[in-house]
Short mmCIF file of C-alpha atoms in Angstrom, two decimals:
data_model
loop_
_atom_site.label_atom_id
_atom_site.label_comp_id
_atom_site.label_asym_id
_atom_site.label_seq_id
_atom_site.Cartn_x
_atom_site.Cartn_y
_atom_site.Cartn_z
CA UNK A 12 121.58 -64.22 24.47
CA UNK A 13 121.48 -64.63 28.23
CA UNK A 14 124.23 -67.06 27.92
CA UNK A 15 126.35 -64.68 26.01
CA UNK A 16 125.46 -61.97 29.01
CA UNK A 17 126.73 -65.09 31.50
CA UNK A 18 130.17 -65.14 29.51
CA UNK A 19 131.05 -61.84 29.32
CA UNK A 20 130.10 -61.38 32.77
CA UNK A 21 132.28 -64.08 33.76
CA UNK A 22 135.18 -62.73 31.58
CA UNK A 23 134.70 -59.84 32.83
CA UNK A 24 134.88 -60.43 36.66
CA UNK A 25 137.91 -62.99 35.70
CA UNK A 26 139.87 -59.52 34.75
CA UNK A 27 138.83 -57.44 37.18
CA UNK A 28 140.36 -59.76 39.45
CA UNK A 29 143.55 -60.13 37.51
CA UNK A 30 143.93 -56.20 37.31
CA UNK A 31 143.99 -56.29 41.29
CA UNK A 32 146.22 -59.12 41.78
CA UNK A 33 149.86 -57.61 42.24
CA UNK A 34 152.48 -59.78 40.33
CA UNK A 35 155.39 -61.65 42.89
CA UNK A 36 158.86 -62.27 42.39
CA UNK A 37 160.89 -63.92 45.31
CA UNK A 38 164.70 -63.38 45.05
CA UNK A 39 166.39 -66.05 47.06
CA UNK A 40 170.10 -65.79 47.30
CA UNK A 41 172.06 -68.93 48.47
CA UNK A 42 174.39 -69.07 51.75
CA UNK A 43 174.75 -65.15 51.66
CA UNK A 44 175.94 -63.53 55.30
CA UNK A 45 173.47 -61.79 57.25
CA UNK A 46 176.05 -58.63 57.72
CA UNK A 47 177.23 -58.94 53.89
CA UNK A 48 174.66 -56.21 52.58
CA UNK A 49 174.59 -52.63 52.55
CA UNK A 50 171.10 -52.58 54.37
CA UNK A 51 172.49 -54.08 57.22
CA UNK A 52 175.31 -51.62 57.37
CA UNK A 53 178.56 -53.77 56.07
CA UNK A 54 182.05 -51.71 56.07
CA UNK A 55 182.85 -53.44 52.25
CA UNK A 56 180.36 -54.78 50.45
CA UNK A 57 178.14 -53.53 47.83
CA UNK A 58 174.64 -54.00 46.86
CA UNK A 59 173.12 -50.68 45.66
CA UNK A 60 170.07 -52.02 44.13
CA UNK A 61 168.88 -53.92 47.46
CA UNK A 62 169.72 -51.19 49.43
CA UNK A 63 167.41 -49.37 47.63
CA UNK A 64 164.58 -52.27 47.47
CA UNK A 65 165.20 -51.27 51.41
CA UNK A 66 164.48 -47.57 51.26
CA UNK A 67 161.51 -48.41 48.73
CA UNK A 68 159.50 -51.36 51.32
CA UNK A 69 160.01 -52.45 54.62
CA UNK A 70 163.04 -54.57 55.76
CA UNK A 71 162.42 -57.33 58.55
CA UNK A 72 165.21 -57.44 61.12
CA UNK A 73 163.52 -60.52 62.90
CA UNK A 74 163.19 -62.54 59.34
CA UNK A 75 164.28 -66.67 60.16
CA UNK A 76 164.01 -69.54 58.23
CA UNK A 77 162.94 -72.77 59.44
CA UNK A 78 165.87 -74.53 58.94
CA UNK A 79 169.61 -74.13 58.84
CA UNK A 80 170.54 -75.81 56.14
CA UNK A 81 169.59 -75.50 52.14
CA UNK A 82 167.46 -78.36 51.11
CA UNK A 83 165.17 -78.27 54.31
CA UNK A 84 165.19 -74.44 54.70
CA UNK A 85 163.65 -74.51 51.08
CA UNK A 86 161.10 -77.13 51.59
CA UNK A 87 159.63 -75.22 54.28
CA UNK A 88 159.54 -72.31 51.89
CA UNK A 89 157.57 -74.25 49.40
CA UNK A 90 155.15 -75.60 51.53
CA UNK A 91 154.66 -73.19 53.59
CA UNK A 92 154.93 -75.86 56.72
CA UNK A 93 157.57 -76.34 58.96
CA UNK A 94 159.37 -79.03 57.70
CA UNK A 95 160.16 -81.42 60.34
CA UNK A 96 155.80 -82.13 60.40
CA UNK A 97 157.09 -84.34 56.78
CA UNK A 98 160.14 -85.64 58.35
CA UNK A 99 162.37 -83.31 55.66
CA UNK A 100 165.55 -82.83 58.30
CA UNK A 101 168.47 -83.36 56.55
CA UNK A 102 169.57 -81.82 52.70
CA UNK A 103 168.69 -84.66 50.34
CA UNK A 104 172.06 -85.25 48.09
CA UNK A 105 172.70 -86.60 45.35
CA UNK A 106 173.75 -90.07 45.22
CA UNK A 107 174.49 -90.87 48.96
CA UNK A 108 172.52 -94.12 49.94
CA UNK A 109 170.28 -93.04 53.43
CA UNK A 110 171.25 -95.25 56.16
CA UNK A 111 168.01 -95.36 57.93
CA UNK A 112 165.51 -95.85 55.21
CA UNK A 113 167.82 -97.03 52.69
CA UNK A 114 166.40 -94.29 50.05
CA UNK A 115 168.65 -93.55 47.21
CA UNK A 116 169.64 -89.85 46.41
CA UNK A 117 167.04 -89.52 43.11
CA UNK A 118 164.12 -90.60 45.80
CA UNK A 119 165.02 -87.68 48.28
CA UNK A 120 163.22 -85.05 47.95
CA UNK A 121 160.27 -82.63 48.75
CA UNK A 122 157.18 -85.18 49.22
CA UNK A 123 154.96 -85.48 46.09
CA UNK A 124 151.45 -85.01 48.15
CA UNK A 125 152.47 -81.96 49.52
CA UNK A 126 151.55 -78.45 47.21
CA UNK A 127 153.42 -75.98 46.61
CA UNK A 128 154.39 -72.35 46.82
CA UNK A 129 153.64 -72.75 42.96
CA UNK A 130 150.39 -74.63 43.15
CA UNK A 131 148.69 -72.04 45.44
CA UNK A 132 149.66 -69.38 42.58
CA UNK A 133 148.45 -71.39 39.76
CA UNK A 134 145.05 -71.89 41.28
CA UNK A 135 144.86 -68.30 41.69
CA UNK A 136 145.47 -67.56 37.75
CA UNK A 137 149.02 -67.12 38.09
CA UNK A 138 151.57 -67.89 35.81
CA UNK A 139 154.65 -69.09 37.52
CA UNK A 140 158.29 -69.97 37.39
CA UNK A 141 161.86 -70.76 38.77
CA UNK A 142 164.98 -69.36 37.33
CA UNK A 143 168.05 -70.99 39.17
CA UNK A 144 168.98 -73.64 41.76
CA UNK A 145 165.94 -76.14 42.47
CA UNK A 146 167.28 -78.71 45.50
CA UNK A 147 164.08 -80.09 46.39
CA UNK A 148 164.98 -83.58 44.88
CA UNK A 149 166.59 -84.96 41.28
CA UNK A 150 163.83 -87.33 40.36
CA UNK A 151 161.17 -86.22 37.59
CA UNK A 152 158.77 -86.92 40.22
CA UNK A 153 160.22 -83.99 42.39
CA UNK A 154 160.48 -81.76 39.31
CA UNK A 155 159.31 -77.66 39.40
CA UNK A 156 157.28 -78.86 36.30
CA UNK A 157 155.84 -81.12 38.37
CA UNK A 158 155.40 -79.05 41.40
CA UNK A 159 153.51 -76.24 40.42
CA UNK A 160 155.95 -74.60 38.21
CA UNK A 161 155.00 -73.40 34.41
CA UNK A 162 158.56 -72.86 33.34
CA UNK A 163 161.69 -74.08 35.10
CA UNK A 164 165.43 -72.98 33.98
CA UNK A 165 167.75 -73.80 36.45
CA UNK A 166 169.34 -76.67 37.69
CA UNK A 167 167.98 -79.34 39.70
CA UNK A 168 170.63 -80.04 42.50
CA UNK A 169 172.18 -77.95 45.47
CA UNK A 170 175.40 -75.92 43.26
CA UNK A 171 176.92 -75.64 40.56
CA UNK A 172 179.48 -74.15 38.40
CA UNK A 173 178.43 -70.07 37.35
CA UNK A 174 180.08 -71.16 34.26
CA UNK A 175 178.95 -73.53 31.80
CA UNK A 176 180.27 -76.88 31.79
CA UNK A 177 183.02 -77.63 28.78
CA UNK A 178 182.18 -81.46 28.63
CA UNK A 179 178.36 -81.33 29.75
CA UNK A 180 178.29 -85.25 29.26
CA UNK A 181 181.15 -85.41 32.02
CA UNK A 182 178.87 -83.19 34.92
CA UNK A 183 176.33 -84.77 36.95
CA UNK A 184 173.08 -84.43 35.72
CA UNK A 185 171.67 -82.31 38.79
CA UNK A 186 173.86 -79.90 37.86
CA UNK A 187 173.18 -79.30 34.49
CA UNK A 188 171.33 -76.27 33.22
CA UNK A 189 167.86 -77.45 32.33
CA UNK A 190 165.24 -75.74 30.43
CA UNK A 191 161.83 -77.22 31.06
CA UNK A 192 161.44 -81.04 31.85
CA UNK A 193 165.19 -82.40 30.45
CA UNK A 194 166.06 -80.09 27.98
CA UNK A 195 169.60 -79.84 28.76
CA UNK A 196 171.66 -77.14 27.91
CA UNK A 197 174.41 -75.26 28.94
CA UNK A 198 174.49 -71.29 29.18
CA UNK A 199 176.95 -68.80 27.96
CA UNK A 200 177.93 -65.97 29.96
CA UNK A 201 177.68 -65.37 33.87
CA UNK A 202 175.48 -67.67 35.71
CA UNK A 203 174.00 -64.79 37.55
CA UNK A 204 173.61 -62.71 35.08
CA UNK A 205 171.99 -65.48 32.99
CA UNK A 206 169.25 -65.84 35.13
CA UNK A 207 168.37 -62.12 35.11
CA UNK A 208 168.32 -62.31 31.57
CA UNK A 209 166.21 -65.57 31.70
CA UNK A 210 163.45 -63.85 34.88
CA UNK A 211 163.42 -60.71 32.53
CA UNK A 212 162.62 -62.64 29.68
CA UNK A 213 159.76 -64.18 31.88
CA UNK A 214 158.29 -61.16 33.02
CA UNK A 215 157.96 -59.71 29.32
CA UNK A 216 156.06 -62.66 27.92
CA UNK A 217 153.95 -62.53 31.44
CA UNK A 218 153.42 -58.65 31.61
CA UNK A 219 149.54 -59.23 31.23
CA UNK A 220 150.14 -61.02 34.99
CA UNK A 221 149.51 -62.29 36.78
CA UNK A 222 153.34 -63.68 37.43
CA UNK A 223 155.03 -65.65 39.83
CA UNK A 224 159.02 -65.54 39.63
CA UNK A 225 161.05 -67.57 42.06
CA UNK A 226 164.58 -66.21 41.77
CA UNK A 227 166.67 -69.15 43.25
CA UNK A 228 170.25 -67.36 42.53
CA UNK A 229 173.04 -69.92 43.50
CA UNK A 230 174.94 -66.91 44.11
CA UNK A 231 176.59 -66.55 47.15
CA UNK A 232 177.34 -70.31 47.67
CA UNK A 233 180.49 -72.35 46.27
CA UNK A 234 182.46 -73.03 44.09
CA UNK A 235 184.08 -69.19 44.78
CA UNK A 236 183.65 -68.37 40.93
CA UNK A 237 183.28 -64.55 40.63
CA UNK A 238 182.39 -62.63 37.43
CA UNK A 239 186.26 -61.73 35.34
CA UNK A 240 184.46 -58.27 35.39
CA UNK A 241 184.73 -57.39 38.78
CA UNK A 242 188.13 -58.58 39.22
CA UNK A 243 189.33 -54.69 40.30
CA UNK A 244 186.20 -54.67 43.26
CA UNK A 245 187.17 -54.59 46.58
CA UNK A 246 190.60 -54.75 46.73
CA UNK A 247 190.72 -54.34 50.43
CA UNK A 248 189.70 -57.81 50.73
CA UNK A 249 191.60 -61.20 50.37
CA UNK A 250 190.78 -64.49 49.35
CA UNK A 251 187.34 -65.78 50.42
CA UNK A 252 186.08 -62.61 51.38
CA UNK A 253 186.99 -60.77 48.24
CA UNK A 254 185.78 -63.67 46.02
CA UNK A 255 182.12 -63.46 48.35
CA UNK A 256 181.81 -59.48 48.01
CA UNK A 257 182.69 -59.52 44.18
CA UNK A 258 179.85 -62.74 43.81
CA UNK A 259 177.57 -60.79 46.00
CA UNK A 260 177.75 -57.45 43.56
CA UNK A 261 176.76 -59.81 40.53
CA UNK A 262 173.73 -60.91 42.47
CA UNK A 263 172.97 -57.30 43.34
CA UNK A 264 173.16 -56.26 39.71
CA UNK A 265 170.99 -59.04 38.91
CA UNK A 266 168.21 -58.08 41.03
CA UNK A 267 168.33 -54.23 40.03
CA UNK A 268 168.36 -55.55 36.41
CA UNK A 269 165.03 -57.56 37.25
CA UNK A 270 163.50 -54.43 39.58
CA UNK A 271 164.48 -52.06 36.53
CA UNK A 272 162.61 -54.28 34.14
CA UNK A 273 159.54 -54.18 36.10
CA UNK A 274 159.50 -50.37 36.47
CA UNK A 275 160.16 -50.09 32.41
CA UNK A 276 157.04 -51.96 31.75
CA UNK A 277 154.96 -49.97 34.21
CA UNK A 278 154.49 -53.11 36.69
CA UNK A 279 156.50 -52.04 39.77
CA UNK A 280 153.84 -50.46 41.35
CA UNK A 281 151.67 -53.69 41.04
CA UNK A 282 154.24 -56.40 42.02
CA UNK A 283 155.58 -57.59 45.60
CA UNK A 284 159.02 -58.59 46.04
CA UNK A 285 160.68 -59.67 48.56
CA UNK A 286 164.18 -60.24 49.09
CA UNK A 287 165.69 -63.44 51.31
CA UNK A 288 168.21 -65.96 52.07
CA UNK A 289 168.11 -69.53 52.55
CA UNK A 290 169.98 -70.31 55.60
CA UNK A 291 173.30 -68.56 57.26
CA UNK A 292 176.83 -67.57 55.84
CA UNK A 293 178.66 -70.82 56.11
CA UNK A 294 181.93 -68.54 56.50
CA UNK A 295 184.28 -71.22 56.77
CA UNK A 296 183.44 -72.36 53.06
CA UNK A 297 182.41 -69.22 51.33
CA UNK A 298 183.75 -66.53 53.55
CA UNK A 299 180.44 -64.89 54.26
CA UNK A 300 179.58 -62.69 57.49
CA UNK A 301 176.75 -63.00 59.65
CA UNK A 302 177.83 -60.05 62.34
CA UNK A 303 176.24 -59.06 64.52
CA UNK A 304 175.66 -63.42 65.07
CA UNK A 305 177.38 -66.03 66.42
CA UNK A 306 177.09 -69.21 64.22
CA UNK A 307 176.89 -70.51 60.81
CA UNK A 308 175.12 -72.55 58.32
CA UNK A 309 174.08 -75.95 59.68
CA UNK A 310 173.91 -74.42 63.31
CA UNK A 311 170.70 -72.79 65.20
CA UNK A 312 172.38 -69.57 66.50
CA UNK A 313 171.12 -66.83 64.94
CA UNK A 314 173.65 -66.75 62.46
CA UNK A 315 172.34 -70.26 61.07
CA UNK A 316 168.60 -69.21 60.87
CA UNK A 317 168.35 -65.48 61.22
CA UNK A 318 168.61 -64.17 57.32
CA UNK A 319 168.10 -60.70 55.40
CA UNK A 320 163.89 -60.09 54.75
CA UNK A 321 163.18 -57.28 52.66
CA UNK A 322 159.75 -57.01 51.45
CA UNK A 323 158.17 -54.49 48.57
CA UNK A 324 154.97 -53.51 47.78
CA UNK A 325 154.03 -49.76 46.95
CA UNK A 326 150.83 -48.45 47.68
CA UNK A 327 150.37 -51.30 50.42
CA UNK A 328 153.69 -51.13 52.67
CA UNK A 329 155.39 -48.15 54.09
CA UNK A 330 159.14 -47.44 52.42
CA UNK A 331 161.90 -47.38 54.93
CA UNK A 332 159.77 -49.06 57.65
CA UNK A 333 161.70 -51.53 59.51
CA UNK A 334 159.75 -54.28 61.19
CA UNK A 335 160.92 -56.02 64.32
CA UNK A 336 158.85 -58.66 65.47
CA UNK A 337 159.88 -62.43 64.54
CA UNK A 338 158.90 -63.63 61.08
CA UNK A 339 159.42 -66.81 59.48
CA UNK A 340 159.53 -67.60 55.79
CA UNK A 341 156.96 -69.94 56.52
CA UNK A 342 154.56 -67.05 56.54
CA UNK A 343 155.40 -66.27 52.45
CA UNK A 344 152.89 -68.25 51.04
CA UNK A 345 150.00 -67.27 53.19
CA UNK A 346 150.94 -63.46 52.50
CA UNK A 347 151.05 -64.41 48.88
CA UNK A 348 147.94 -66.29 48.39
CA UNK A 349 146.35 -63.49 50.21
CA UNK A 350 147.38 -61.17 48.11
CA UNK A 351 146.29 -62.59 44.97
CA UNK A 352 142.87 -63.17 46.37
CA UNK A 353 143.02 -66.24 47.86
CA UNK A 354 141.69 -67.58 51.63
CA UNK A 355 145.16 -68.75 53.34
CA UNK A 356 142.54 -69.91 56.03
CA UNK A 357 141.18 -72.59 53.90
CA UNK A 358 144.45 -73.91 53.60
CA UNK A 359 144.92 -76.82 55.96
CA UNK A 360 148.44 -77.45 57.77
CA UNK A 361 150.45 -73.54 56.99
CA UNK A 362 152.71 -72.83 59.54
CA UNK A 363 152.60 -69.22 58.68
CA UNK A 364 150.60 -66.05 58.98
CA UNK A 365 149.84 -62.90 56.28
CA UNK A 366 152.81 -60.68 56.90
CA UNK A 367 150.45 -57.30 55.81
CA UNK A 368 148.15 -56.71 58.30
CA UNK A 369 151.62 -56.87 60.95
CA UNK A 370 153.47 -54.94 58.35
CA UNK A 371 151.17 -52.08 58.07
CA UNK A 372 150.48 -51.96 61.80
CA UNK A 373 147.08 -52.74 61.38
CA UNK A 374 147.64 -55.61 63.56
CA UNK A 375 149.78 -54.86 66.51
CA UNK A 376 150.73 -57.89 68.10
CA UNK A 377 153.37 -60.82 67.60
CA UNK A 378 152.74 -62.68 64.43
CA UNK A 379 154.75 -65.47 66.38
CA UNK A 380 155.46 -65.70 69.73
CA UNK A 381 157.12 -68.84 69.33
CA UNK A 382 159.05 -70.80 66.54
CA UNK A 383 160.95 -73.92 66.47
CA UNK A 384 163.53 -75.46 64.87
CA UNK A 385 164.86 -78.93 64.89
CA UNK A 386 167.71 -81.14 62.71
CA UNK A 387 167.80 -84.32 64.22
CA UNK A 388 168.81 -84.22 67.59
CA UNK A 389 169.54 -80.56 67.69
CA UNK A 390 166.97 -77.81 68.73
CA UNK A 391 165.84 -74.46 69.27
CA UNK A 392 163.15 -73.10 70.57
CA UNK A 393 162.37 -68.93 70.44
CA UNK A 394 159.73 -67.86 72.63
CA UNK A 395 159.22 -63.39 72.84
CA UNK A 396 162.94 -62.94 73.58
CA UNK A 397 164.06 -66.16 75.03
CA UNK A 398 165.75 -68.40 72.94
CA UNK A 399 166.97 -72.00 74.50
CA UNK A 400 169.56 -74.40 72.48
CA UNK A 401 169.23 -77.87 73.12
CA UNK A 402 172.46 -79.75 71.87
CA UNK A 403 172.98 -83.72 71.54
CA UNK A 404 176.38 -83.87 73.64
CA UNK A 405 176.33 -81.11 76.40
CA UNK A 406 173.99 -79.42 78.23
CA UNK A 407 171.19 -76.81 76.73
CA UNK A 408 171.42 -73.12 76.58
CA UNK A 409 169.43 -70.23 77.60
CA UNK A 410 169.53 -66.79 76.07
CA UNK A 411 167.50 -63.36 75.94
CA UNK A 412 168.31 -61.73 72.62
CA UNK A 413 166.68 -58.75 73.48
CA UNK A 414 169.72 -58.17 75.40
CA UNK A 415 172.42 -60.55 74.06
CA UNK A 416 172.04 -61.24 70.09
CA UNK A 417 175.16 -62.49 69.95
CA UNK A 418 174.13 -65.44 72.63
CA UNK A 419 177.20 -64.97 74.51
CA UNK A 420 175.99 -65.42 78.11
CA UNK A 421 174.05 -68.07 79.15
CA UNK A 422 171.65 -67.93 81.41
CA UNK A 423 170.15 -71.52 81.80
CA UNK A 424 171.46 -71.37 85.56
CA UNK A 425 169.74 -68.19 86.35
CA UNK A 426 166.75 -68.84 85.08
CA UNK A 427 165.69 -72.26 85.70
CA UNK A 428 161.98 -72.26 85.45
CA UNK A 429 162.12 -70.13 82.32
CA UNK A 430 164.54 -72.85 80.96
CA UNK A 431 162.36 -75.62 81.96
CA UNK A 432 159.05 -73.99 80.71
CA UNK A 433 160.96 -73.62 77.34
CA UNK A 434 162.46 -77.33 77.24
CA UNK A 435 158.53 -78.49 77.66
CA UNK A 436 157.47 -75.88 74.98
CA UNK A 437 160.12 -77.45 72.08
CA UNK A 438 159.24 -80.96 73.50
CA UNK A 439 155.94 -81.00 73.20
CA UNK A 440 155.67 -79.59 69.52
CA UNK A 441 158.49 -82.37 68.48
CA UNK A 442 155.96 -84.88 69.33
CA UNK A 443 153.66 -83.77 66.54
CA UNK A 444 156.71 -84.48 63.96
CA UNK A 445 157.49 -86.99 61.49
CA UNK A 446 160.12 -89.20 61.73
CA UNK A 447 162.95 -88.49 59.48
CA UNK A 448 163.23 -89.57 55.74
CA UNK A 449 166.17 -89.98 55.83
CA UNK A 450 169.57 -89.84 57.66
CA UNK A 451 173.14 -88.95 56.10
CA UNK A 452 176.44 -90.16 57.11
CA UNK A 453 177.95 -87.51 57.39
CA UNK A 454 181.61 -89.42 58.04
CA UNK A 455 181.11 -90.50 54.40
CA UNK A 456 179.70 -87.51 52.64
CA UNK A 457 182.63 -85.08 54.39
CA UNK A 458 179.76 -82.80 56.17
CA UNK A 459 180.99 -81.86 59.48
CA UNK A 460 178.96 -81.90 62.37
CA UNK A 461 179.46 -78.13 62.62
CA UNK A 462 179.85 -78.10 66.76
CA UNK A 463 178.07 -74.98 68.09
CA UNK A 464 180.73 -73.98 70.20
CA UNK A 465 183.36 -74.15 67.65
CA UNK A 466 181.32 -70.67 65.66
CA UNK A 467 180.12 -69.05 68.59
CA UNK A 468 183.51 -66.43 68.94
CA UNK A 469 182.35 -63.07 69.80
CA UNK A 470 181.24 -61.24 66.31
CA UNK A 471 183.33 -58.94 65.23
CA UNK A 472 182.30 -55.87 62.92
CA UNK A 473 185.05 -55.76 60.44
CA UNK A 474 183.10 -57.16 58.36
#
């Protein structure tokens, strides 16, 4: 009898605690501009639903990530540690043999002893998946499956196609659609659209929740394939830019498809979301904005590492609030884990802090008075305001965005001791860093070194 008590007891408490855990879905979009979205007040484009996601939570106008680039902008998401500490600098592709450690493309990837984003959930009782673009290594070993993931549809490498492949057998294999551990097959339709479908689909069969829903869209990034639909949108645009606004509007749709879902089964009020990017606009490729920045994807103005944060949770954050302070995304899974009731505390190594307590004011200082970046010999440092540049063929920089956020006038000359203090700062955390995995060559693999100076015209708000 007693043990019977014990049980029920125990399946009792195990409820209780799943009632109170809010459900989480992270929509990632891929190499969107920082001034593309209606939130942050663009002239053209469109995006309704996240405007609204906006008005409804709190929208973070100091959000980074902690690196500049896809591949090691998402590891640090997924870990939840900045990921130079693991030596993950450069994007791991596909295919392209590492000259330093000699690794070949299938062994580059996020490193197997490391948890993830998706283990922390599932030890908390959640049920979790990834709908989209993986990029955190093509090997089984490196798959979502693998990595704390219950479901995976997606693709495992860096882009693809938003249309399904004619001759699948003729595409690489990390960029076939996958469902699961290599169940190939291709999708019909929209790719965005597909994985709203797909996240919806997810969220009915997990409605009991706890849920975890990683929205990797590979929406904005190239090839420039927008939906036939909204061939008639935004005619006051050309080329690039028209092709980026009409993409961006799919990816909009698809998140107010996946917020409407959640409100029709009564879950809204009980789920976070947040909204992100992975790295800056590239511009050059995929005609994205990033006013009011300087800089691009692959560089560490603010218009390589500054993205859109929008975060959601009724009942627990204010709606309309706008938060200023620097965050990271680095701080995602301690925010997360804390909300489903674990101890982010107990987690050794995190980089990042529980946004809430910052978020609803009940703790008023600086979640992070300074953060680093670093991609091989390039750095940044941003410490309160200042923000130096340290660059592997001219001299470093020194800005104060409080008063310059377009890092337009430098003031390494008038401000020695400040730049010195800050060059000792970014130093001295590089020395607790891993070396490198790997290196690319870029000569061979057509990336361009992407010179800072060549993106840093003054912005310009047409955009």
């Amino acid at each position: 009898m007693k043990k019977w008590i014990l049980i029920a007891l125990c399946m009792t408490a195990h409820q209780l605690m799943a009632a109170n855990q809010p459900n989480i879905v992270l929509l990632f979009s891929d190499d969107a501009g920082y001034g593309d979205f209606g939130f942050h007040n663009s002239y053209h484009f469109k995006t309704p639903h996240l405007d609204q996601l906006a008005k409804d939570g709190v929208r973070l106008s100091n959000f980074y990530v902690s690196g500049a680039t896809c591949g090691p902008s998402r590891a640090g998401l997924l870990s939840g540690i900045y990921q130079q500490r693991f030596g993950y600098e450069e994007i791991n592709i596909p295919k392209i043999m590492s000259e330093s450690s000699k690794l070949e493309g299938e062994a580059m990837g996020l490193p197997t002893d490391l948890k993830t984003m998706g283990n922390y959930l599932q030890e908390l009782g959640y049920r979790t998946a990834v709908f989209g673009k993986w990029h955190q290594g093509e090997g089984g070993q490196f798959h979502p499956i693998n990595r704390g993931f219950d479901e995976f549809y997606g693709f495992r490498g860096g882009a693809r196609s938003f249309f399904a492949y004619k001759n699948p057998s003729k595409a690489p294999p990390e960029k076939l659609m996958e469902r699961g551990f290599e169940n190939y097959q291709e999708h019909e339709g929209y790719l965005t659209d597909v994985l709203a479908d797909e996240t919806c689909n997810f969220i009915e069969r997990s409605k009991e929740g706890p849920f975890f829903a990683y929205v990797s869209f590979n929406a904005v990034h190239t090839p420039m394939e927008p939906d036939p639909k909204d061939a008639a949108e935004f005619p006051q645009l050309e080329g690039k830019r028209r092709a980026v606004a009409q993409m961006t509007l799919s990816m909009d749709r698809a998140c107010g498809q996946i917020i409407d879902k959640l409100k029709a089964l009564g879950l809204y009020e009980n789920t976070i979301i947040v909204f992100s990017n992975d790295n800056g606009g590239p511009t050059d490729s995929n005609g994205s904005g990033n006013y009011p920045f300087s800089g691009v994807k692959a560089t560490q103005l603010e218009g390589g590492i500054r993205v859109p944060g929008l975060i959601s949770w009724p009942g627990k954050l204010a709606a309309g609030a706008v938060y200023d302070y620097p965050l990271i995304t680095l701080d995602l899974i301690p925010t997360f884990v804390k909300a489903g009731g674990g101890d982010p505390g107990a987690i050794d190594g995190l980089d990042g802090v529980d946004m809430v307590p910052y978020l609803t004011g009940a703790n008023k200082e600086r979640p992070h008075q300074v953060l680093h970046w670093k991609m091989e010999t390039r750095g940044a440092i941003r410490d309160g305001d200042w923000k130096l540049l340290r660059y592997p063929d001219r001299p470093a920089e020194l800005f104060n965005l409080a008063e310059d956020l377009g890092e337009q006038n430098n003031l390494a000359a008038q401000y020695p001791e400040k730049f010195k203090e800050l060059f000792r700062k970014q130093f001295a955390w590089e020395l607790e860093l891993a070396r490198p995995l790997w290196m690319l060559r870029r000569q061979e693999e057509g990336w361009s070194s992407r010179r800072t100076d060549t993106f840093r015209k003054p912005p310009s708000a047409t955009y």
